[in-house]
Coordinates of C-alpha atoms and ligand atoms in Angstrom, one line a residue:
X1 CA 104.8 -0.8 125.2
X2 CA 107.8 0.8 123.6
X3 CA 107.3 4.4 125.6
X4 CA 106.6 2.2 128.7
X5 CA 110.6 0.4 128.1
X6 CA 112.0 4.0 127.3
X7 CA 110.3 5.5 131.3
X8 CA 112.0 2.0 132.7
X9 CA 115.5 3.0 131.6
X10 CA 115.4 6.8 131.9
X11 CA 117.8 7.8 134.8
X12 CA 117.5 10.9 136.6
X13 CA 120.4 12.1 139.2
X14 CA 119.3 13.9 142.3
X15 CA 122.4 15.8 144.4
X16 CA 121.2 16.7 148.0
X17 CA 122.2 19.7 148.4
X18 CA 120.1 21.3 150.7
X19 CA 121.4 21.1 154.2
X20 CA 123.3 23.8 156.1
X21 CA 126.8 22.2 157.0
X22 CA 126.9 23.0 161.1
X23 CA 129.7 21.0 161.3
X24 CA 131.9 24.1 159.3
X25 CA 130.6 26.6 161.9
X26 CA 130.4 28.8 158.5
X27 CA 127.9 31.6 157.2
X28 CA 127.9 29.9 153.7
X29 CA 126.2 27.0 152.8
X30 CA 128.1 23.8 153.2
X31 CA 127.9 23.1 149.0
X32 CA 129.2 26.5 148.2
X33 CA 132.5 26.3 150.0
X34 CA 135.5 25.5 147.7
X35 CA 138.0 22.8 147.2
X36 CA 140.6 22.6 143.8
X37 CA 139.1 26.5 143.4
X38 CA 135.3 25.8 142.7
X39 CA 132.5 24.8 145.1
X40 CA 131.6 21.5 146.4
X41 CA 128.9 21.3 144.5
X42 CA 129.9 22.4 141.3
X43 CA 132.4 19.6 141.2
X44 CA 129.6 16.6 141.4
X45 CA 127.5 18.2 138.6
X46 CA 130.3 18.1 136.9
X47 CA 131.1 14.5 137.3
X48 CA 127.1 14.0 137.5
X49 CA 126.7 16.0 133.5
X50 CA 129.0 13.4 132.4
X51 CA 126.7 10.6 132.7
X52 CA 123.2 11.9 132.3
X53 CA 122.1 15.4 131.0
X54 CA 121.5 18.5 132.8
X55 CA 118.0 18.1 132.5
X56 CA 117.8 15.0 133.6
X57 CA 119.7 16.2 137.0
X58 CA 118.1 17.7 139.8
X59 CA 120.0 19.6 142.3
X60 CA 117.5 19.1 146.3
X61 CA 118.8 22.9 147.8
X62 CA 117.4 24.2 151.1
X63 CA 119.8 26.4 153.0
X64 CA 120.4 30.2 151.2
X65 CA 119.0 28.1 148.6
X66 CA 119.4 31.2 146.3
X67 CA 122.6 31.8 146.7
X68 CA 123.3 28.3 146.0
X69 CA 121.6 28.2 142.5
X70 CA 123.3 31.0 141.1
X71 CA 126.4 29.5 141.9
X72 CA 125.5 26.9 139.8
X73 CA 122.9 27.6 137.3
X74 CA 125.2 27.7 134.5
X75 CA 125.5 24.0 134.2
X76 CA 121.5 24.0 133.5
X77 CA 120.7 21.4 136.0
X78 CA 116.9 21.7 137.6
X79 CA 116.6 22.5 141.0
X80 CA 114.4 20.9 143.5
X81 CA 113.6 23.2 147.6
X82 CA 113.6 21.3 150.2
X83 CA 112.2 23.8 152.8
X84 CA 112.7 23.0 155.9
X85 CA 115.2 20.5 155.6
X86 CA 114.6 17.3 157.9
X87 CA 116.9 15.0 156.5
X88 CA 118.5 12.9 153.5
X89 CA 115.1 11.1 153.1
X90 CA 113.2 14.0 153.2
X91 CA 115.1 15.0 150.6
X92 CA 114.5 12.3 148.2
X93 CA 110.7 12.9 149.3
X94 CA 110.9 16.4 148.1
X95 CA 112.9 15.3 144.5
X96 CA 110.1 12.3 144.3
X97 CA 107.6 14.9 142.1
X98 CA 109.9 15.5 139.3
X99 CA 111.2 11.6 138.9
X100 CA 107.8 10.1 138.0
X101 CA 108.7 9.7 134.4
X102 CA 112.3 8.4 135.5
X103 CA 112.9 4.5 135.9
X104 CA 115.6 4.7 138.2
X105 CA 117.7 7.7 140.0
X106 CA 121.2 7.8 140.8
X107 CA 121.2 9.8 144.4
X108 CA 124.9 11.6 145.2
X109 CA 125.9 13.9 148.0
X110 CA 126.6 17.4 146.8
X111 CA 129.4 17.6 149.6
X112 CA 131.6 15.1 148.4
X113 CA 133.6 16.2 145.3
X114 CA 135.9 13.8 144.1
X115 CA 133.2 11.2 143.1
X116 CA 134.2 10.7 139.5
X117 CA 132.3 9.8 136.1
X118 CA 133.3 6.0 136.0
X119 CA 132.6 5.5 139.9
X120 CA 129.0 7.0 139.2
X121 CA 128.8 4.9 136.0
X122 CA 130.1 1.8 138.2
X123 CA 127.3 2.1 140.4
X124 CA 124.6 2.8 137.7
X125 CA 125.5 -0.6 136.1
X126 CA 126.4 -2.6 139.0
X127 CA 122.0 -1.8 139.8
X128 CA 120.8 -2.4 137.1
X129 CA 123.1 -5.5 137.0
X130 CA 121.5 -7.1 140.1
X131 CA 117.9 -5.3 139.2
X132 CA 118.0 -4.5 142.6
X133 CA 115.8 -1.5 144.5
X134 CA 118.5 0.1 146.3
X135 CA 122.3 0.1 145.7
X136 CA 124.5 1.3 147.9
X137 CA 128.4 3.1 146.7
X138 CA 130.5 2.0 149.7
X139 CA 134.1 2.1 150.5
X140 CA 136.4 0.6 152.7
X141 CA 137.8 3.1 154.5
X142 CA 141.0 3.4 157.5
X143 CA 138.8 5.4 159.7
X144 CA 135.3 4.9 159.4
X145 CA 134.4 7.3 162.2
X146 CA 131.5 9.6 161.3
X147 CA 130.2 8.0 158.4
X148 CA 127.2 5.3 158.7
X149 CA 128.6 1.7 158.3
X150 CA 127.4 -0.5 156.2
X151 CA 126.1 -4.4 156.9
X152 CA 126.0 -6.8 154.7
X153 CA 124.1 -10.4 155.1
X154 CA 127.1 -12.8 155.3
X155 CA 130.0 -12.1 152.6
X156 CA 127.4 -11.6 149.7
X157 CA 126.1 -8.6 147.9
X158 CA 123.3 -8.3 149.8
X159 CA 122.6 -5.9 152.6
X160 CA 120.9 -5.9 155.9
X161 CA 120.7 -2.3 157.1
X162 CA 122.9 1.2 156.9
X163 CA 123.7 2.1 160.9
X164 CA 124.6 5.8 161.2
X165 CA 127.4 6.5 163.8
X166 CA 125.3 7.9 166.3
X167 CA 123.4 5.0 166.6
X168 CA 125.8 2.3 166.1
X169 CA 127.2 -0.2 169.0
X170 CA 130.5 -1.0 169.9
X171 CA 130.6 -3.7 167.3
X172 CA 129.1 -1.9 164.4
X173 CA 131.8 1.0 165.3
X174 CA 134.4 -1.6 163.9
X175 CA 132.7 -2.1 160.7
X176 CA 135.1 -0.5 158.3
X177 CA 132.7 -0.7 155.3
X178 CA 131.1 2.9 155.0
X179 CA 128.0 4.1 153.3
X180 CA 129.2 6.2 150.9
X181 CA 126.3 8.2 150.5
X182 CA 126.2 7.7 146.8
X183 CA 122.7 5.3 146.1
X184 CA 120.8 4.1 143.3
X185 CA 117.1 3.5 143.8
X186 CA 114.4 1.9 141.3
X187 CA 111.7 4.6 141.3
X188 CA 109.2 2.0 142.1
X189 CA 110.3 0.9 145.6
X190 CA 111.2 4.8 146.3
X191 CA 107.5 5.4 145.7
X192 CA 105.8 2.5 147.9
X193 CA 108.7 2.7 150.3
X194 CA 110.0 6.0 150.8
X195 CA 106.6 7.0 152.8
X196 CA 107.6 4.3 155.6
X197 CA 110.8 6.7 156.6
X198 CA 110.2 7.6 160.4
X199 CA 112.1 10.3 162.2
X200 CA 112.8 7.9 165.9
X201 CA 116.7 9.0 165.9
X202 CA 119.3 11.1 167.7
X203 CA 118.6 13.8 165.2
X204 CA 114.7 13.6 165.0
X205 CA 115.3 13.5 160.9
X206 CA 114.3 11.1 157.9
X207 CA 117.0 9.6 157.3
X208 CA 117.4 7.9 153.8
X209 CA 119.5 5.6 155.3
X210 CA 117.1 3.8 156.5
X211 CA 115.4 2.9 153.3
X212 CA 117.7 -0.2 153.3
X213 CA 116.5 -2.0 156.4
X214 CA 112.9 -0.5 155.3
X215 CA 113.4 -2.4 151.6
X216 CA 115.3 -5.4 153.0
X217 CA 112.1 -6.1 155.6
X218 CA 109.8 -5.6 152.3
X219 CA 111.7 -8.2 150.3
X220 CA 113.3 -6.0 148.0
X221 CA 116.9 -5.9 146.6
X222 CA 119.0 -4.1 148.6
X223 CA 123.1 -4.5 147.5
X224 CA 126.3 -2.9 148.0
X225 CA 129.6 -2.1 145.9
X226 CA 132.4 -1.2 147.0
X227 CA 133.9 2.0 144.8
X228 CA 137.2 1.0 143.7
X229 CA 138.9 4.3 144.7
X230 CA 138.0 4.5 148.6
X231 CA 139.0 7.9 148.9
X232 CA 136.3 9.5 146.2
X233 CA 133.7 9.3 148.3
X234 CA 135.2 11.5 150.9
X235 CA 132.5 14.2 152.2
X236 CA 133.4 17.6 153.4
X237 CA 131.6 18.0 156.4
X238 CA 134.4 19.6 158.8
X239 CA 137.4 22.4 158.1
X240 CA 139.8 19.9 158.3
X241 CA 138.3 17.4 156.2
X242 CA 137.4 20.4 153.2
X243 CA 141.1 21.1 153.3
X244 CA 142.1 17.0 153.2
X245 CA 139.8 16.8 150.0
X246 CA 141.2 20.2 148.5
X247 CA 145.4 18.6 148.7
X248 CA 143.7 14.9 147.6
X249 CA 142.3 16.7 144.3
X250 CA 145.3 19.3 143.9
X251 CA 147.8 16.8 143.7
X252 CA 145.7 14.5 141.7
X253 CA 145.3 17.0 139.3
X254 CA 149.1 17.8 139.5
X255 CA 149.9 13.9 138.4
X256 CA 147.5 14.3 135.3
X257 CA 149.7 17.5 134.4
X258 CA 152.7 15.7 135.0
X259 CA 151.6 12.8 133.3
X260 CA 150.6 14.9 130.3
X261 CA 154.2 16.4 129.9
X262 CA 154.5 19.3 132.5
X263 CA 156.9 19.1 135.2
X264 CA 156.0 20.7 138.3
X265 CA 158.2 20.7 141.0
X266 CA 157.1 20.1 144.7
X267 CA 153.8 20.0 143.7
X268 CA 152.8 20.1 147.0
X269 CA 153.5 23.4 147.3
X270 CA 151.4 25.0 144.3
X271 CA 147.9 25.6 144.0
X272 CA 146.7 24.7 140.9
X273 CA 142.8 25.0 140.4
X274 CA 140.8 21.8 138.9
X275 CA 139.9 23.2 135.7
X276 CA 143.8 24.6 134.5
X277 CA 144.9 23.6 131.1
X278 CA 148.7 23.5 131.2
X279 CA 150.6 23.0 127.7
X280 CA 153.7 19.6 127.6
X281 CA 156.8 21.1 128.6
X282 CA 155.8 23.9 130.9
X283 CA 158.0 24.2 133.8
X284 CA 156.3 25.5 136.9
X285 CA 158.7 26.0 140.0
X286 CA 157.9 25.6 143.4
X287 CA 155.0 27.4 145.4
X288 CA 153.2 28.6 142.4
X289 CA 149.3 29.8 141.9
X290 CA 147.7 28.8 139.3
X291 CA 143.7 29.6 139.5
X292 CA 140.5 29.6 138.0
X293 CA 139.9 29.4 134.3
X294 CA 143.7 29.7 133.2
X295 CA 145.1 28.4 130.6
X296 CA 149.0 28.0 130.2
X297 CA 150.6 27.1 126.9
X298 CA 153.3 24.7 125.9
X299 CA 157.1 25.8 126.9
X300 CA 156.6 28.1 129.3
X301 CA 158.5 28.7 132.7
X302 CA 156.6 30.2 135.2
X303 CA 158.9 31.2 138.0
X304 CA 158.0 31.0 141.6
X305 CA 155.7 33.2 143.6
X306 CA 153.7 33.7 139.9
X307 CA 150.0 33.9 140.4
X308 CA 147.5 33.9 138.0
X309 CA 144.0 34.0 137.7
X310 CA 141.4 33.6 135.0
X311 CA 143.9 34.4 132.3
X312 CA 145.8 33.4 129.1
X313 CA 149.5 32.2 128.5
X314 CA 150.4 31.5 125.1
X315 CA 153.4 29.2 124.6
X316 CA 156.8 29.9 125.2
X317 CA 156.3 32.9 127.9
X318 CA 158.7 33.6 130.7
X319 CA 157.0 34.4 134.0
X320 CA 160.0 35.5 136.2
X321 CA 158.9 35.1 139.9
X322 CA 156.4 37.2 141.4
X323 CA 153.9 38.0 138.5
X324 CA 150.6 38.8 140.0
X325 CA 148.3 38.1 136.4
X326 CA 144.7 38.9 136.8
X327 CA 141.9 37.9 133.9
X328 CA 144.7 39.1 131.4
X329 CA 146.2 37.6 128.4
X330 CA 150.0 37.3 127.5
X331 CA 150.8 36.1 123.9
X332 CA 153.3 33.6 123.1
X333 CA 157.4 34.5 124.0
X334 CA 156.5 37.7 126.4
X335 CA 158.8 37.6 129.4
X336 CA 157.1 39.4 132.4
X337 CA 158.6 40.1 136.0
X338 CA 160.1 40.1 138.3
X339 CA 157.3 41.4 140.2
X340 CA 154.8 42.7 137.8
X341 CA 151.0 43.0 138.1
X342 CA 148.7 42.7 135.4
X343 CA 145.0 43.4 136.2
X344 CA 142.0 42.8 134.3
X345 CA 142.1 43.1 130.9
X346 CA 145.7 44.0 130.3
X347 CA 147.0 42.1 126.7
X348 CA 150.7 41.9 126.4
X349 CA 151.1 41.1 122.6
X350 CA 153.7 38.5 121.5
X351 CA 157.6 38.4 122.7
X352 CA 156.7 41.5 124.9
X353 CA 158.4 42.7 127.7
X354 CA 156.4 44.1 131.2
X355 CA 159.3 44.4 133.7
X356 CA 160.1 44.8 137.5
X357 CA 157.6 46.3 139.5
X358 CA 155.0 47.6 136.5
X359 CA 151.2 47.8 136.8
X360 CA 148.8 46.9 134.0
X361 CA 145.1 47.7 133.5
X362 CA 142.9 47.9 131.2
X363 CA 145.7 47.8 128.5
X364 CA 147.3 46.4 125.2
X365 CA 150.9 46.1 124.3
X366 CA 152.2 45.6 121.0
X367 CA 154.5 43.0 119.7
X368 CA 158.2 43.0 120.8
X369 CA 157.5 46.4 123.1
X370 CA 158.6 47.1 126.1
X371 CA 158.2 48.5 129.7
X372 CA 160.8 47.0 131.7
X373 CA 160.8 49.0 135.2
X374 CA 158.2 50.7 137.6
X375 CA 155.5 51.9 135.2
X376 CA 152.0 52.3 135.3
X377 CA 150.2 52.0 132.4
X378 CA 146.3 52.2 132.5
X379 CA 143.4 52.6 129.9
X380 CA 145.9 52.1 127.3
X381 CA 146.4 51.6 123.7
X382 CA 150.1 50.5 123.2
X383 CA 151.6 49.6 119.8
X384 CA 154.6 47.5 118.1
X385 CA 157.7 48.1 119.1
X386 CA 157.3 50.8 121.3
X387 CA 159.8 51.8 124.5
X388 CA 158.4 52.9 127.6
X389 CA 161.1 54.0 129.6
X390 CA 161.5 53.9 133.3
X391 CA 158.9 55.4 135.8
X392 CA 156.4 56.4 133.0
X393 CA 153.5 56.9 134.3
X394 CA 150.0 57.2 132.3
X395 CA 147.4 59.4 134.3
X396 CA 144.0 57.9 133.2
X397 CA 141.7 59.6 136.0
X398 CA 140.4 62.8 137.4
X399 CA 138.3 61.4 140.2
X400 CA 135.8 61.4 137.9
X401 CA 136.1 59.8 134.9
X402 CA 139.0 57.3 133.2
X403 CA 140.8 58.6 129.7
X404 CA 143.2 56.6 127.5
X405 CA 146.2 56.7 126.3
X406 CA 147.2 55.6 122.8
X407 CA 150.7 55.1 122.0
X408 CA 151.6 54.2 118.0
X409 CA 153.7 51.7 117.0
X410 CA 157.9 53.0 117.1
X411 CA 157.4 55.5 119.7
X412 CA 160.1 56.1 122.6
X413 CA 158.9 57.4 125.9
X414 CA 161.8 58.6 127.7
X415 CA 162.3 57.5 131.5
X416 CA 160.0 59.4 134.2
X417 CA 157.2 60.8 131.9
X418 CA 153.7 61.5 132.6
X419 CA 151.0 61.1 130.0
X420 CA 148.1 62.8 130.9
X421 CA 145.1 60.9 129.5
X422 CA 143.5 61.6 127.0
X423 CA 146.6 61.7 125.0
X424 CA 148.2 60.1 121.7
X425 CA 151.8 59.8 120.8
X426 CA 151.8 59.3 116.9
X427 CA 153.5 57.0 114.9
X428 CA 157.6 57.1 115.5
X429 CA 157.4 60.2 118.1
X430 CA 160.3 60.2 120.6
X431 CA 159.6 62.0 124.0
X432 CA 162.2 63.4 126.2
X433 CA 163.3 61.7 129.5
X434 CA 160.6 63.1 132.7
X435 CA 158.6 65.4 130.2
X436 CA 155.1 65.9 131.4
X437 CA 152.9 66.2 128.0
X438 CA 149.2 67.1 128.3
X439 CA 148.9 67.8 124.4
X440 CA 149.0 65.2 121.6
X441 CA 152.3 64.4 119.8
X442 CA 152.5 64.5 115.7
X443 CA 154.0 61.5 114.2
X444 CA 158.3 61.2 113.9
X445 CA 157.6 64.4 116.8
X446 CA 160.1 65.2 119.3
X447 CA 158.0 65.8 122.8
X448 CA 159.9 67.8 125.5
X449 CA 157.7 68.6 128.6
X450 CA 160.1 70.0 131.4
X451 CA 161.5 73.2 132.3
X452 CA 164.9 74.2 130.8
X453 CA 167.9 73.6 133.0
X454 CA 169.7 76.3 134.4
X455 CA 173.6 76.9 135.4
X456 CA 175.4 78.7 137.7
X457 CA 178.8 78.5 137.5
X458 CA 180.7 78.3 141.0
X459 CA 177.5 78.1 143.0
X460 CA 178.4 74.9 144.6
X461 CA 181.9 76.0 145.5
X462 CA 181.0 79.4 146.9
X463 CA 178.3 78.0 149.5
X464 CA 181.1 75.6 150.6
X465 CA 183.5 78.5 151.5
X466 CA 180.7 80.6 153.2
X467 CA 179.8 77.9 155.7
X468 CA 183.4 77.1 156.0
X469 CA 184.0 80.5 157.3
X470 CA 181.1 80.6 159.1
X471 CA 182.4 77.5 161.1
X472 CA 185.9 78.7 161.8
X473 CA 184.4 82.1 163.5
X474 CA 182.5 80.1 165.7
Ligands
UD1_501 C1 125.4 10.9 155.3 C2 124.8 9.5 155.6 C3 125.9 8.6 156.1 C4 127.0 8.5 155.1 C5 127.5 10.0 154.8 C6 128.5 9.9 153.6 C7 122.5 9.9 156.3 C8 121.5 9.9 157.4 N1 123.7 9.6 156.6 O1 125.8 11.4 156.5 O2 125.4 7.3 156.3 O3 128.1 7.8 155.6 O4 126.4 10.8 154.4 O5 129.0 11.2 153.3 O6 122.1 10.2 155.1 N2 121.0 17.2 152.8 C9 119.9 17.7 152.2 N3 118.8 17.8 152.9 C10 118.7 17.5 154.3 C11 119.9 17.0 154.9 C12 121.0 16.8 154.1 O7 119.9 18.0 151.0 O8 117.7 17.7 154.9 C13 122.3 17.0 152.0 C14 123.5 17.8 152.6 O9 123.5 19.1 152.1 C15 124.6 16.9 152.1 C16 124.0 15.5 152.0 O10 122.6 15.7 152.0 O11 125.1 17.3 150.9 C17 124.4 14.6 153.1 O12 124.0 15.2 154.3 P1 125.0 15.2 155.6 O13 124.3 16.0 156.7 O14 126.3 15.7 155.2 O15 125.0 13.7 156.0 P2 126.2 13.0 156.7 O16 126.1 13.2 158.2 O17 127.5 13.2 156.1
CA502 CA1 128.3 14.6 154.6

């Protein structure tokens, strides 16, 4: 009796994911295209992982289905094939194996990513509420065009059918109520009913939207409720509406910043990926990148033109505009740019300095040093408080293989010097302005690495007069 309760409660999630997207004229899957820098997809697992476990969520893919689950198999949800696909319902036909021990499932659309924890959770309780067989997440929405409208018997809860767009008349086109395409189902009435789905439509598909129509005629509980947001419930199933959802999550996740103490000004203008973490009193200027896994301390003032992907702020850094920052890490009080780029794995220690136009790879720079203008430094080992004048320029490659530099802490490269790698400038060592050293330096060393000039007195002068004379003959 007690195991029997504990299978009538379990809820399992399904997110159809399977069908192409022809509507994007794309050569990616529909789910894999990104909004707020991640794909559709991964946005509802996401929200879906907040409400039930991974395992108890099972992902219906079907088109480049492969490619599909590795973009998402990280988040350990199951995944269901739907091969061919032939519909929503078919879909849910497909899934039905692996709910058996479920009580209920919660079905979303894996193309419409702002659906949010508390909307999902809304709709779980608001079925179980009305121990109904089908619910069905609607919203109200300005334009209902494309979506399949929703009617209701009378004003109550109940409804009478889903009509899809394609199929609706004149007065069902003015039904503003949309079908969501967010459901809850008992598994019971899936089981006895889902086998009634016929195909007799413009697209020659199951639809699962006709489950409601097929329950209502069974006398079974079929309601509606409306999601409080209307907007979460958008789908992606053109360019223009993938890039409408992209600026509604951007800027939503610009107000939670904002709202958290970071000011962002013209928000409008920055890209700022849904999964940033941005420190109180950051100051981020106008048309600004943040992307990916970044994470921004407190204090900071990232200029504009800045961006930054997959990579580390501390507090209290300066990014001056025009820092290109690539899976890097900058500790607290560095001040980089104008016009810098760090690629991956560069590590500008704390209160730094990486200057105009300097390129990082594959590098660490000590506490308070410095490379302030046109520099590359590659396959690097920088220390503290080291000085790496203008135009240095580490040579870490043969065409064949990369060698490193290592710099110790107090050193002073003059301006225009070339290290060639593999090199090491010990401890204190001073080298002279555009040497080129191939050797190692010893510790407190002077380094010069240039011919010696030369003078001749009167030169100058005496080619002057020559041409001078030269002219006059002429
Ligand atoms: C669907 C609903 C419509 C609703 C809208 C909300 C149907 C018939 N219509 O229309 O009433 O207003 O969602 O966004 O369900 N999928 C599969 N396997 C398939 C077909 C689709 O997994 O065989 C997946 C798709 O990848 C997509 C989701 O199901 O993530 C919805 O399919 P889509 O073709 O986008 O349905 P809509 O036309 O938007
Ligand atoms: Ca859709």
């Amino acid at each position: 009796m007690k195991a029997q309760k504990k299978t009538a409660s379990r809820i399992a999630i399904v997110i159809m994911a399977a069908g192409k997207g022809t509507r994007l004229k794309s050569r990616h899957p529909k789910v894999l295209h990104e909004v707020g820098g991640k794909p559709l997809l991964a946005h509802v697992i996401a929200a879906a992982t907040q409400v039930v476990p991974a395992s108890d969520i099972f992902a219906v893919i079907g088109h480049e289905a492969e490619r599909v689950r590795n973009a998402v198999k990280d988040s350990g949800v199951n995944f269901v094939l739907q091969q061919p696909q032939r519909g929503t319902g078919h879909a849910l036909m497909v899934a039905g194996e692996s709910l058996s021990g479920y009580g209920h499932v919660l079905v979303l659309s894996g193309d419409a990513p702002l659906i949010t924890r508390q909307t999902i959770e809304q709709l779980r309780d608001f079925h179980s509420a009305n121990n109904a067989a089908m619910t069905i997440l609607t919203s109200i929405l300005p334009d209902p065009a494309g979506y399949g409208r929703v009617m209701r018997v009378g004003k109550g809860d109940d409804v009478q059918a889903i009509v899809e767009q394609k199929s609706a008349n004149a007065k069902q086109h003015k039904i503003t109520e949309i079908n969501s395409g967010f459901y809850a189902f008992s598994i019971a009435a899936l089981q006895k009913y889902l086998q009634k789905l016929g195909t007799d439509n413009p697209h020659g598909e199951f639809y699962l939207t006709d489950m409601a129509a097929i329950l209502r005629t069974a006398k079974q509980k079929v309601v509606a409720v409306v999601c409080e947001n209307p907007f979460e419930v958008l789908g992606g199933n053109t360019r223009a509406e993938l890039v409408d959802i992209d600026h509604r999550m951007r800027m939503s996740k610009c107000r939670q910043l904002m709202a958290a103490g970071v000011t962002i000004f013209n928000p409008e203008t920055c890209v700022i990926d849904s999964d940033l973490e941005i420190g109180a009193d950051t100051v981020i200027e106008p048309h600004v990148q943040l992307r990916g896994k970044t994470r921004v301390g407190s204090d900071c003032h990232i200029e504009s033109y800045c961006v930054v992907h997959d990579s580390e702020i501390g507090n209290e850094v300066i990014l001056h505009p025009g820092c290109v920052i690539e899976s890097s890490r900058v500790a607290r009080k560095a001040i980089l740019g104008p016009y810098c780029h760090l690629r991956p794995a560069s590590d500008i220690g704390e209160g730094a300095r990486i200057g105009n136009f300097v390129e990082t790879k594959k590098m660490k720079l000590g506490k308070g040093s410095k490379a302030n203008h046109l520099t590359y430094l590659g396959d690097s080992d920088i220390g503290e408080g080291v000085n790496i004048g203008a135009g240095t320029i580490t040579c870490n490659y043969d065409g064949t293989a990369k060698y490193q530099t290592v710099i110790e802490d107090g050193v002073f490269v003059g301006s225009d010097t070339t290290l060639v790698a593999p090199i090491r400038l010990g401890k204190g060592s001073y080298v002279a302005a555009a040497s080129c050293l191939t050797q190692d330096v010893p510790a407190d060393a002077l380094a010069l690495g240039r011919a010696r000039q030369a003078i001749k007195q009167g030169w100058a002068k005496q080619k002057r007069d020559e041409r001078a004379a030269t002219k006059a003959k002429a």
